[in-house]
Coordinates of C-alpha atoms and ligand atoms in Angstrom, one line a residue:
M107 CA 0.4 0.6 -0.4
P108 CA 1.1 3.3 -0.9
A109 CA 2.5 6.1 2.5
L110 CA -0.8 7.7 3.4
S111 CA 0.7 10.9 3.7
T112 CA 0.8 14.3 2.4
R113 CA 2.8 15.8 4.7
T114 CA 5.8 14.2 7.4
G115 CA 6.4 13.2 10.7
S116 CA 3.6 14.6 13.6
E117 CA 2.8 17.3 11.7
I118 CA -0.1 14.6 10.2
G119 CA -3.5 14.8 12.2
L120 CA -5.8 12.2 12.2
Y121 CA -8.3 14.5 10.8
E122 CA -6.1 14.7 7.8
L123 CA -5.4 10.8 7.7
L124 CA -8.9 10.5 7.2
S125 CA -10.1 12.7 4.5
V126 CA -6.8 11.2 2.3
L127 CA -8.0 7.5 3.4
P128 CA -10.7 6.7 0.5
S129 CA -9.0 7.9 -2.6
Q130 CA -6.0 5.9 -1.0
L131 CA -7.4 2.5 -0.6
Q132 CA -9.2 2.8 -3.4
P133 CA -7.3 0.7 -5.8
H134 CA -7.1 -2.0 -3.2
V135 CA -11.2 -2.1 -3.1
E136 CA -12.7 -4.4 -5.3
S137 CA -16.3 -4.6 -5.1
A138 CA -18.6 -1.4 -5.8
D139 CA -20.3 -2.0 -2.6
D140 CA -17.3 -1.7 -0.1
R141 CA -16.1 1.7 -1.5
S142 CA -18.9 3.3 -1.1
F143 CA -19.4 1.9 2.5
L144 CA -15.6 3.0 3.2
H145 CA -16.5 6.7 1.5
A146 CA -20.0 7.0 3.4
M147 CA -18.2 5.7 7.2
F148 CA -14.6 8.1 6.4
G149 CA -16.9 11.1 5.1
E150 CA -19.5 10.5 8.2
R151 CA -19.8 13.9 9.5
S152 CA -19.8 12.8 13.0
L153 CA -16.4 10.8 12.8
H154 CA -14.7 13.6 11.6
S155 CA -15.6 15.8 14.7
L156 CA -15.3 13.4 16.8
V157 CA -11.5 13.0 15.3
K158 CA -11.8 17.1 15.5
I159 CA -12.4 16.4 19.2
H160 CA -10.0 14.3 19.9
E161 CA -7.1 16.0 18.8
K162 CA -8.0 19.4 20.6
L163 CA -7.8 17.6 23.8
Q164 CA -4.3 15.8 22.7
C165 CA -2.8 19.0 22.2
Y166 CA -4.3 19.9 25.4
E167 CA -2.8 16.8 27.0
D168 CA 0.7 18.0 25.9
R169 CA 0.2 21.4 27.4
A170 CA -1.9 20.3 30.6
P171 CA -1.2 22.4 33.6
T172 CA -0.7 20.3 36.9
P173 CA -3.1 21.1 39.8
V174 CA -1.3 23.0 42.3
L175 CA -3.3 21.1 44.4
D176 CA -5.9 18.0 44.9
S177 CA -7.9 19.3 47.8
A178 CA -9.4 22.6 46.8
G179 CA -12.7 22.2 48.1
S180 CA -12.1 21.2 51.8
L181 CA -9.8 23.6 51.4
A182 CA -12.7 25.7 50.1
Q183 CA -14.4 24.6 53.4
N184 CA -12.1 25.4 55.8
L185 CA -11.4 29.2 54.7
T186 CA -15.2 29.6 55.0
E187 CA -15.4 28.2 58.8
E188 CA -12.6 30.4 59.5
L189 CA -14.0 33.5 57.8
Q190 CA -17.7 33.3 59.2
G191 CA -16.2 33.8 62.6
R192 CA -14.1 37.3 61.4
S193 CA -16.0 40.7 61.2
A194 CA -17.3 41.3 57.8
S195 CA -16.0 43.4 54.8
N196 CA -17.7 43.4 51.7
E197 CA -15.2 41.5 49.9
I198 CA -15.1 38.8 52.8
R199 CA -18.7 38.0 52.8
E200 CA -18.9 38.1 48.7
L201 CA -16.0 35.5 49.4
V202 CA -18.1 33.3 51.8
K203 CA -20.9 33.8 50.2
L204 CA -19.3 32.7 46.7
L205 CA -17.6 29.1 48.1
S206 CA -21.1 28.8 49.7
K207 CA -22.8 28.4 46.4
P208 CA -23.7 24.7 45.1
H209 CA -22.3 25.3 42.1
V210 CA -18.7 25.9 43.0
K211 CA -18.6 23.3 45.4
S212 CA -19.3 21.3 43.0
L213 CA -16.9 22.6 40.5
L214 CA -14.3 22.3 43.3
S215 CA -15.1 18.9 43.7
V216 CA -14.5 17.4 40.4
H217 CA -11.6 19.9 40.0
D218 CA -10.0 17.8 43.2
T219 CA -11.3 14.4 41.4
V220 CA -9.3 14.9 38.1
A221 CA -6.4 16.1 39.8
R222 CA -5.9 13.0 41.8
K223 CA -7.5 10.7 38.9
S224 CA -9.8 8.9 41.0
Y225 CA -12.6 8.0 38.6
D226 CA -13.1 4.5 40.1
P227 CA -17.4 5.0 40.8
E228 CA -17.8 4.4 44.6
L229 CA -19.6 1.2 45.4
P230 CA -22.5 1.9 47.6
P231 CA -22.5 1.2 51.1
L232 CA -22.7 -2.0 52.3
P233 CA -26.3 -2.2 54.2
D234 CA -26.6 -1.8 57.6
D235 CA -29.0 -4.6 57.9
I236 CA -26.9 -7.5 58.1
D237 CA -26.8 -9.7 60.9
D238 CA -25.0 -12.8 62.3
E239 CA -23.8 -13.7 58.2
E240 CA -22.5 -10.8 58.0
D241 CA -19.1 -12.6 56.8
S242 CA -20.8 -15.0 54.5
V243 CA -22.8 -12.7 52.8
K244 CA -21.3 -11.1 49.4
I245 CA -23.1 -8.3 47.5
I246 CA -21.8 -8.5 44.1
R247 CA -22.7 -5.4 41.0
L248 CA -23.4 -6.3 37.4
V249 CA -23.7 -4.2 35.0
K250 CA -26.4 -5.7 32.4
N251 CA -27.0 -5.2 28.7
K252 CA -29.7 -6.8 26.7
E253 CA -27.1 -10.4 27.7
P254 CA -29.1 -12.6 29.4
L255 CA -27.5 -13.2 32.7
G256 CA -26.7 -16.5 32.1
A257 CA -27.8 -18.4 35.1
T258 CA -31.0 -20.2 36.1
I259 CA -32.3 -20.4 40.3
K260 CA -34.4 -22.3 41.8
K261 CA -36.2 -23.5 45.1
D262 CA -34.5 -25.2 47.3
E263 CA -36.8 -28.4 48.4
C264 CA -35.7 -28.0 51.8
S265 CA -35.0 -24.6 52.7
G266 CA -37.4 -23.0 50.6
A267 CA -34.5 -20.7 49.6
I268 CA -33.3 -19.8 46.2
I269 CA -30.3 -21.2 44.9
V270 CA -28.5 -20.5 41.7
A271 CA -28.7 -23.6 39.9
R272 CA -25.9 -23.4 36.6
I273 CA -24.3 -20.5 35.3
M274 CA -23.6 -21.3 31.6
R275 CA -20.6 -21.1 30.4
G276 CA -19.0 -18.1 28.8
G277 CA -22.5 -16.0 30.2
A278 CA -21.8 -12.5 32.1
A279 CA -22.0 -14.1 35.2
D280 CA -20.0 -16.8 34.5
R281 CA -17.2 -14.0 33.1
S282 CA -17.9 -12.0 35.9
G283 CA -16.6 -14.9 38.2
L284 CA -18.2 -13.3 40.7
I285 CA -21.9 -16.2 41.2
H286 CA -21.4 -19.4 41.6
V287 CA -23.8 -22.5 41.6
G288 CA -25.2 -23.2 44.9
D289 CA -25.0 -19.1 46.1
E290 CA -28.1 -18.1 47.5
L291 CA -29.5 -15.5 46.4
K292 CA -31.1 -13.3 49.1
E293 CA -31.9 -9.7 47.3
V294 CA -32.1 -8.7 44.0
N295 CA -32.3 -4.5 43.8
G296 CA -32.7 -4.2 47.5
I297 CA -35.6 -6.9 46.9
P298 CA -35.9 -9.6 49.1
V299 CA -36.5 -12.6 47.4
D300 CA -36.6 -15.0 50.1
D301 CA -40.0 -15.7 49.7
K302 CA -40.4 -15.4 45.8
K303 CA -40.8 -18.2 43.0
P304 CA -37.9 -18.6 41.1
E305 CA -40.7 -17.2 37.8
E306 CA -40.8 -13.9 40.1
V307 CA -37.3 -13.5 41.0
I308 CA -36.8 -14.2 37.1
R309 CA -39.5 -11.3 36.2
I310 CA -37.9 -8.9 38.1
L311 CA -34.2 -9.6 36.7
S312 CA -35.8 -9.3 33.2
Q313 CA -37.4 -5.7 34.4
S314 CA -33.6 -4.5 35.6
Q315 CA -32.0 -2.3 33.4
G316 CA -28.2 -0.7 33.9
A317 CA -26.3 -2.4 37.2
I318 CA -28.1 -4.7 38.8
T319 CA -27.4 -5.2 42.6
F320 CA -27.3 -8.8 44.2
K321 CA -27.0 -10.3 48.0
V322 CA -26.1 -13.4 48.1
V323 CA -24.6 -16.3 50.4
P324 CA -22.1 -17.6 48.8
G325 CA -23.0 -21.5 48.4
I326 CA -19.6 -24.1 49.2
K327 CA -17.4 -23.7 46.0
E328 CA -17.1 -25.0 43.5
E329 CA -14.7 -27.8 42.6
A330 CA -12.0 -26.0 40.1
Q331 CA -13.1 -25.3 36.7
S332 CA -12.1 -28.2 34.1
K333 CA -10.5 -26.4 31.2
E334 CA -12.7 -26.1 28.2
P335 CA -14.2 -29.3 27.1
K336 CA -13.6 -29.7 23.4
M337 CA -15.9 -32.5 22.3
F338 CA -18.2 -32.2 19.6
V339 CA -21.0 -34.0 18.9
K340 CA -23.2 -33.5 15.4
A341 CA -27.1 -33.0 16.4
L342 CA -29.3 -35.9 14.9
F343 CA -32.4 -34.1 15.8
D344 CA -34.1 -30.5 15.4
Y345 CA -34.8 -29.4 18.6
N346 CA -36.3 -26.1 19.9
P347 CA -36.2 -25.4 23.5
A348 CA -39.6 -23.4 23.2
D349 CA -41.3 -26.6 22.8
D350 CA -40.0 -28.4 25.2
K351 CA -41.5 -28.8 28.3
A352 CA -39.1 -30.6 30.7
I353 CA -36.0 -27.6 30.6
P354 CA -35.7 -25.6 33.3
C355 CA -35.5 -22.4 31.6
K356 CA -36.6 -22.2 28.0
E357 CA -35.0 -19.0 27.5
A358 CA -31.2 -20.5 28.6
G359 CA -32.7 -23.2 26.4
L360 CA -30.4 -23.6 22.8
A361 CA -32.5 -24.4 19.6
F362 CA -30.6 -26.4 17.0
K363 CA -31.4 -28.7 13.2
K364 CA -30.0 -32.0 12.6
G365 CA -26.5 -31.9 10.9
D366 CA -25.6 -28.7 13.2
I367 CA -22.9 -29.5 14.8
L368 CA -22.5 -28.7 18.7
Q369 CA -19.1 -27.7 21.2
V370 CA -20.3 -29.3 24.4
M371 CA -19.1 -27.7 27.4
S372 CA -20.2 -29.0 30.1
Q373 CA -21.8 -32.3 30.8
D374 CA -21.9 -32.0 34.6
D375 CA -25.7 -32.1 34.7
A376 CA -26.7 -35.2 33.8
T377 CA -30.2 -34.7 31.9
W378 CA -29.1 -31.1 30.9
W379 CA -25.6 -30.2 29.3
Q380 CA -24.9 -26.8 28.1
A381 CA -23.6 -26.5 24.4
K382 CA -22.4 -23.6 22.2
L383 CA -22.9 -24.0 17.6
E384 CA -19.8 -24.6 16.6
G385 CA -18.5 -21.3 14.9
D386 CA -21.1 -19.1 16.7
G387 CA -18.9 -15.7 17.9
N388 CA -21.3 -16.1 21.0
P389 CA -19.4 -17.0 24.4
R390 CA -22.6 -17.8 25.9
A391 CA -23.7 -21.5 26.2
G392 CA -27.0 -23.3 26.3
L393 CA -29.4 -25.5 27.8
I394 CA -29.7 -29.0 25.4
P395 CA -30.5 -32.4 26.6
S396 CA -28.0 -34.8 27.1
K397 CA -27.6 -37.7 24.9
H398 CA -29.0 -40.2 27.9
F399 CA -31.7 -38.4 28.8
Q400 CA -32.8 -37.5 25.2
E401 CA -32.7 -41.4 24.0
R402 CA -35.2 -41.9 27.2
R403 CA -37.4 -39.3 25.6
F404 CA -37.3 -41.0 22.1
A405 CA -37.7 -44.1 23.3
V406 CA -40.9 -43.5 25.0
W407 CA -42.3 -41.5 21.7
K408 CA -40.6 -44.1 19.5
P409 CA -43.6 -45.9 19.4
T410 CA -46.1 -44.0 17.4
T411 CA -43.3 -43.3 15.2
V412 CA -42.4 -46.4 14.0
T413 CA -45.8 -47.5 13.7
T414 CA -46.8 -45.1 11.4
L415 CA -43.6 -45.8 9.1
Q416 CA -44.8 -49.1 9.4
R417 CA -48.0 -49.1 8.1
T418 CA -47.3 -46.9 5.6
P419 CA -46.5 -49.1 2.5
S420 CA -42.8 -49.2 1.9
K421 CA -42.5 -52.2 -0.8
R422 CA -42.5 -50.4 -3.8
F423 CA -39.2 -48.2 -3.8
S424 CA -38.0 -51.4 -0.7
G425 CA -36.7 -53.4 -3.4
L426 CA -33.5 -54.5 -4.5
R427 CA -32.0 -52.6 -7.0
R428 CA -29.4 -49.7 -7.9
S429 CA -26.1 -51.0 -8.5
F430 CA -27.2 -54.0 -10.1
R431 CA -29.2 -52.1 -12.8
L432 CA -31.5 -54.8 -13.3
S433 CA -35.2 -53.7 -13.6
R434 CA -36.9 -51.5 -11.6
R435 CA -40.6 -53.2 -11.1
D436 CA -42.4 -55.7 -12.6
K437 CA -44.8 -54.2 -15.7
K438 CA -47.5 -56.7 -14.9
T439 CA -48.0 -56.1 -11.5
N440 CA -45.9 -52.6 -11.1
K441 CA -44.1 -54.0 -8.3
S442 CA -40.6 -53.9 -7.4
M443 CA -38.9 -57.1 -8.6
Y444 CA -35.6 -58.0 -6.1
E445 CA -37.5 -58.4 -2.6
C446 CA -34.3 -57.6 -0.5
K447 CA -34.6 -59.8 2.9
R448 CA -34.2 -56.8 5.0
S449 CA -35.7 -53.8 3.3
D450 CA -39.2 -55.1 3.3
Q451 CA -39.7 -51.9 6.3
Y452 CA -37.6 -50.1 7.9
D453 CA -35.6 -51.0 10.9
T454 CA -35.6 -49.0 13.2
A455 CA -32.2 -46.7 13.1
D456 CA -30.8 -46.2 16.4
V457 CA -32.0 -44.1 18.6
P458 CA -30.5 -40.5 16.5
T459 CA -29.4 -38.0 19.6
Y460 CA -25.5 -36.9 18.8
E461 CA -22.7 -38.1 17.6
E462 CA -19.0 -37.5 18.3
V463 CA -17.6 -36.8 15.5
T464 CA -13.6 -34.3 14.8
T465 CA -12.3 -33.0 12.0
Y466 CA -11.5 -35.2 9.1
R467 CA -9.3 -33.9 5.8
R468 CA -8.1 -36.9 3.2
K469 CA -4.3 -36.7 3.1
H470 CA -2.5 -37.0 -0.4
G471 CA -2.3 -40.3 -0.1
D472 CA -5.4 -41.8 1.6
R473 CA -8.2 -44.0 0.0
H474 CA -11.0 -41.9 -1.1
R475 CA -13.7 -42.2 0.9
L476 CA -16.6 -43.9 -0.3
V477 CA -19.9 -42.2 -2.3
V478 CA -22.6 -43.4 -1.2
L479 CA -26.1 -42.1 -3.0
V480 CA -29.2 -42.6 -1.4
G481 CA -33.1 -42.0 -3.4
P482 CA -36.3 -42.8 -4.0
T483 CA -36.3 -44.9 -7.0
G484 CA -36.3 -42.8 -10.5
V485 CA -35.3 -40.1 -8.5
G486 CA -32.0 -40.0 -11.2
L487 CA -29.5 -42.0 -9.0
N488 CA -28.1 -43.4 -11.8
E489 CA -28.3 -40.8 -14.2
L490 CA -25.7 -39.0 -12.2
K491 CA -23.6 -41.5 -11.4
R492 CA -23.4 -42.5 -15.1
K493 CA -22.9 -38.5 -15.4
L494 CA -20.0 -38.5 -13.2
L495 CA -18.3 -41.7 -14.6
I496 CA -18.4 -39.9 -17.9
S497 CA -17.0 -36.4 -16.7
D498 CA -13.7 -38.4 -15.5
P499 CA -13.7 -42.3 -15.8
Q500 CA -10.1 -41.9 -14.1
H501 CA -11.6 -40.6 -10.9
F502 CA -14.4 -42.4 -10.3
S503 CA -15.6 -45.7 -10.6
V504 CA -18.5 -48.2 -9.8
T505 CA -18.7 -51.5 -7.8
I506 CA -19.0 -55.1 -10.4
P507 CA -22.3 -56.7 -8.7
H508 CA -21.9 -60.8 -7.9
T509 CA -25.1 -62.7 -9.5
S510 CA -25.6 -66.6 -9.4
R511 CA -27.1 -66.7 -12.9
S512 CA -25.4 -68.5 -15.5
K513 CA -23.2 -66.1 -17.8
K514 CA -25.1 -65.0 -21.1
H515 CA -23.2 -65.0 -24.4
L516 CA -21.0 -61.9 -24.7
E517 CA -20.8 -61.5 -21.0
S518 CA -17.5 -62.1 -19.4
D519 CA -16.5 -62.2 -15.6
G520 CA -15.9 -60.0 -13.9
V521 CA -17.0 -57.2 -16.1
E522 CA -20.9 -57.6 -16.1
Y523 CA -20.9 -59.6 -12.9
H524 CA -19.1 -61.6 -11.0
F525 CA -20.4 -65.1 -11.7
I526 CA -20.7 -67.1 -9.1
S527 CA -22.3 -70.5 -7.8
K528 CA -25.6 -70.1 -5.8
H529 CA -24.3 -72.4 -3.3
L530 CA -21.1 -70.4 -2.8
F531 CA -23.8 -66.3 -3.4
E532 CA -25.7 -68.7 -0.3
A533 CA -21.9 -69.0 2.0
D534 CA -21.1 -65.4 1.1
I535 CA -24.5 -64.2 2.4
Q536 CA -24.0 -66.3 5.2
N537 CA -20.9 -64.6 6.0
S538 CA -22.4 -61.2 6.1
K539 CA -19.9 -60.6 2.6
F540 CA -22.5 -58.3 0.9
I541 CA -24.0 -54.6 1.5
E542 CA -27.0 -56.0 0.1
Q543 CA -28.4 -59.2 -2.4
G544 CA -31.9 -60.2 -3.2
E545 CA -33.4 -62.9 -5.7
Y546 CA -34.7 -62.2 -9.0
K547 CA -36.5 -65.1 -10.9
G548 CA -34.6 -67.7 -8.9
N549 CA -31.2 -66.4 -8.9
Y550 CA -29.3 -64.4 -6.6
Y551 CA -27.7 -60.4 -7.0
G552 CA -25.8 -58.7 -4.9
T553 CA -22.8 -56.0 -3.8
S554 CA -19.9 -57.4 -1.7
F555 CA -17.8 -54.8 0.6
D556 CA -15.1 -56.6 -1.2
S557 CA -16.5 -55.3 -4.5
V558 CA -15.7 -51.6 -3.0
R559 CA -12.9 -52.3 -2.0
S560 CA -11.8 -53.2 -4.9
V561 CA -12.6 -49.3 -6.2
L562 CA -10.7 -48.1 -3.7
S563 CA -7.7 -49.8 -3.8
K564 CA -7.2 -48.8 -7.5
N565 CA -7.0 -44.6 -5.7
K566 CA -10.7 -43.9 -7.3
V567 CA -13.5 -42.7 -5.9
C568 CA -16.3 -45.4 -5.2
L569 CA -19.8 -44.6 -6.3
L570 CA -22.5 -46.3 -5.0
D571 CA -26.0 -46.4 -4.3
V572 CA -28.0 -48.5 -2.2
Q573 CA -31.0 -48.5 0.1
P574 CA -30.0 -46.5 3.1
H575 CA -30.9 -49.2 6.0
T576 CA -27.6 -51.3 4.4
L577 CA -25.6 -47.6 6.0
R578 CA -24.9 -48.7 9.2
H579 CA -22.6 -51.6 8.0
L580 CA -20.8 -48.5 5.6
R581 CA -21.0 -46.6 7.9
T582 CA -16.7 -47.6 9.5
A583 CA -13.5 -45.8 9.4
E584 CA -12.5 -48.1 6.5
F585 CA -15.2 -46.5 4.0
K586 CA -15.5 -43.6 5.6
P587 CA -18.6 -43.1 3.5
Y588 CA -19.9 -39.6 2.0
V589 CA -23.4 -39.6 2.2
V590 CA -25.2 -37.9 -0.5
F591 CA -29.3 -37.9 -0.5
V592 CA -30.8 -36.8 -4.0
K593 CA -34.0 -35.6 -3.9
P594 CA -37.0 -35.3 -5.6
P595 CA -38.6 -31.9 -6.8
S596 CA -42.3 -30.6 -6.0
I597 CA -44.6 -33.0 -7.9
E598 CA -45.0 -29.8 -10.8
R599 CA -41.3 -30.1 -11.6
L600 CA -41.0 -33.9 -11.7
R601 CA -44.1 -33.2 -13.8
E602 CA -42.5 -30.2 -16.0
T603 CA -38.8 -32.2 -16.2
R604 CA -39.8 -36.2 -16.6
R605 CA -42.0 -35.2 -19.5
N606 CA -39.7 -37.2 -22.1
A607 CA -38.2 -39.6 -19.6
K608 CA -38.5 -43.3 -19.1
V609 CA -38.2 -45.3 -16.6
I610 CA -35.5 -47.8 -17.4
S611 CA -35.1 -50.5 -16.5
G612 CA -32.0 -53.2 -16.3
K613 CA -29.5 -55.3 -18.1
D614 CA -31.5 -57.7 -18.1
D615 CA -34.5 -56.5 -18.7
K616 CA -33.5 -54.4 -21.9
N617 CA -36.6 -54.2 -23.6
S618 CA -38.8 -52.5 -20.7
S619 CA -39.0 -49.2 -20.4
K620 CA -42.3 -47.2 -19.7
S621 CA -42.5 -43.1 -18.9
F622 CA -43.2 -42.2 -15.7
S623 CA -47.3 -42.4 -14.6
E624 CA -48.3 -39.8 -11.9
E625 CA -48.4 -42.8 -8.9
D626 CA -44.8 -42.8 -9.7
F627 CA -44.3 -39.1 -9.1
Q628 CA -46.0 -39.7 -5.5
E629 CA -44.8 -42.6 -4.5
M630 CA -41.0 -40.5 -5.1
I631 CA -42.7 -37.5 -3.1
S632 CA -43.6 -39.9 -0.2
A633 CA -40.8 -42.6 -0.6
S634 CA -38.0 -39.5 -0.3
Q635 CA -40.1 -38.4 2.9
M636 CA -39.6 -41.8 4.6
M637 CA -36.2 -42.1 4.0
E638 CA -35.7 -38.7 5.2
N639 CA -37.5 -38.9 8.3
Q640 CA -36.0 -42.4 9.7
Y641 CA -32.6 -41.6 7.8
G642 CA -32.0 -38.3 7.4
H643 CA -29.5 -38.0 10.8
L644 CA -27.2 -39.8 8.3
F645 CA -27.2 -37.7 5.4
E646 CA -24.5 -35.0 4.4
K647 CA -25.4 -33.8 1.8
V648 CA -29.0 -33.3 0.0
I649 CA -29.2 -32.2 -4.0
V650 CA -32.9 -31.8 -4.9
N651 CA -33.0 -33.4 -8.7
D652 CA -35.0 -31.0 -10.4
D653 CA -32.1 -29.7 -13.3
L654 CA -30.3 -32.8 -14.1
T655 CA -27.5 -31.0 -14.6
V656 CA -27.7 -27.9 -12.0
A657 CA -28.1 -31.6 -9.6
F658 CA -24.9 -32.9 -11.4
N659 CA -22.7 -29.6 -10.7
E660 CA -24.0 -29.3 -7.4
L661 CA -22.8 -32.6 -6.8
K662 CA -19.2 -32.7 -8.9
Q663 CA -18.6 -29.6 -6.4
A664 CA -19.5 -31.4 -2.9
L665 CA -17.2 -34.1 -4.3
R666 CA -14.6 -32.1 -4.8
K667 CA -14.7 -30.3 -1.6
V668 CA -14.5 -33.3 0.2
E669 CA -11.4 -34.7 -1.2
T670 CA -9.9 -31.4 -0.5
E671 CA -11.8 -29.3 2.8
T672 CA -12.1 -30.2 5.9
H673 CA -15.3 -32.0 7.2
W674 CA -16.6 -33.1 10.2
V675 CA -16.8 -37.3 11.1
P676 CA -17.3 -39.6 14.2
I677 CA -14.8 -39.8 16.2
S678 CA -14.6 -43.6 15.7
W679 CA -13.4 -43.1 12.1
T680 CA -10.5 -41.5 13.0
H681 CA -9.0 -43.9 15.4
S682 CA -8.5 -47.1 13.4
Ligands
ATP175 N1 -32.9 -33.6 -13.6 C1 -34.0 -34.6 -14.3 N2 -34.6 -33.8 -14.8 C2 -35.2 -35.5 -16.3 N3 -34.6 -36.1 -16.6 C3 -34.6 -36.9 -15.7 C4 -33.6 -35.9 -14.4 N4 -32.7 -36.5 -13.6 C5 -33.4 -38.7 -14.2 N5 -34.0 -38.1 -15.4 C6 -34.9 -39.3 -16.2 O1 -35.4 -40.3 -14.8 C7 -35.0 -41.6 -15.0 C8 -34.9 -42.6 -14.2 O2 -33.5 -41.8 -13.5 P1 -31.8 -42.9 -13.6 O3 -31.9 -43.9 -13.6 O4 -31.3 -42.2 -13.1 O5 -33.1 -43.2 -12.2 P2 -32.9 -44.2 -10.9 O6 -33.0 -43.3 -9.6 O7 -31.0 -44.1 -10.6 O8 -33.4 -45.1 -10.4 P3 -33.9 -46.8 -10.1 O9 -34.0 -46.6 -8.7 O10 -34.7 -47.2 -11.1 O11 -32.8 -47.7 -10.3 C9 -33.9 -41.6 -16.1 O12 -34.7 -41.5 -17.8 C10 -33.3 -40.5 -16.2 O13 -33.0 -40.0 -17.3

């Protein structure tokens, strides 16, 4: 940057510096918005006035006289008393009158304060009515701005006293270091609170502005605070304290959404943890239900949720397809042709509350993370996979499925399929070699874990589309799956965008293809909603496949970021 001087050395005043700043900064600011912001800021009249005042004070400070004495007030007082006894000349009477005037007294008092440079405020005198507990009572004065105090209170069941129940980490009370858990609140702003309910005390507090004076009896000293905890968890459910009847103080609660990363600041309380949203500048923690507590609540709520899901017909999209790329459905019955043993209905996923996470960035030379695409039938998973493969065949690859059917003319083992015997296939199923498998016309088809390993070992990105219930088997340190949920757009957009699209059948049923029906669209949307409800907490990225090119570009960009940027992953994936 060029020197900002128009003159040299001490001659440059701040005011002049301000005047030249906009033109000097101009070449370094690209955006027009930023330029006009800078102009407005540096041209602001009040800023110029302030700077002028600052400069004047600065000059004055250089020539400031030192005070002759710092007790002019008491000198004047003594003088007045002495002179009052004397025979009065006009001059003396006038002087006594002058020195007795309140304005002059105040002026001298201000003079003395300035001369002594004693600017600290005087604390209010201690109340006189302090009894035998005197030495254990603390008077605390906090200045409250708009920020809440960051403490919760409760009524002690036995004594009826109002006790500080919690201090929110990083909040105003915590930062002051003056109020502690267990302290008994006696008065707020001179109002006794012994006989009040916690809600009434909270009302008094919320109505107080500026300085608040607390009279407290300190509780037993808290354990020395541990260092700032560094546990991060990914929220697997949405939470809004305003809707939570159990939370002790709604205002102290922290709202979050599924997928948010939370830094847990305290787990001292078994039911209510304290946490901050990761990356949030606000240092104050908020209350969130603890993992254990939330799991218990979910366990109570769960039965209804599961029943609803199970009642909804899920057969259509439960069929085995995707990686095998066989046929989507039977043309005559319009039903899924492959019934995957486990996928007929959603299994009850682990109770989703929080998952401990840490940051992970793929190092050069590390294996790629497995890319898993999930979505309802017909949403476009294969289309997206196909486009990725075409865009960079050296970089992306897919698995080769296994089948027990016999090899056809022109097919080669390990190209279209790995052809194995029915007996071996059954043994492999027993040995959990398959991510998913199913039966069609008396033959088995399946995708093995080894087929994924084979792609990854060639240092390629493996693209896999599976039923969402298999995700639990893929979420391991070895695969570190990046799960992308491909979602259909609105039904109106499906009608528009899929006008010329065909429900494509697989390799084994080459001739069957038909246009999407209205029922297909409705089914796609309801299947998508159910998948999101049940497995949404496992999706790292959601892409709406409205315009295919837009969806593809979004996917490609996300996959590039997975390879180059830091992501949050379960902590267990980094401990292998
Ligand atoms: N965004 C889109 N706009 C228009 N047509 C699309 C779009 N995405 C996919 N299609 C078309 O929809 C049809 C179904 O897509 P695709 O076969 O990729 O779905 P799928 O999710 O793999 O389904 P399946 O579960 O049957 O394998 C294809 O004809 C495809 O070209």
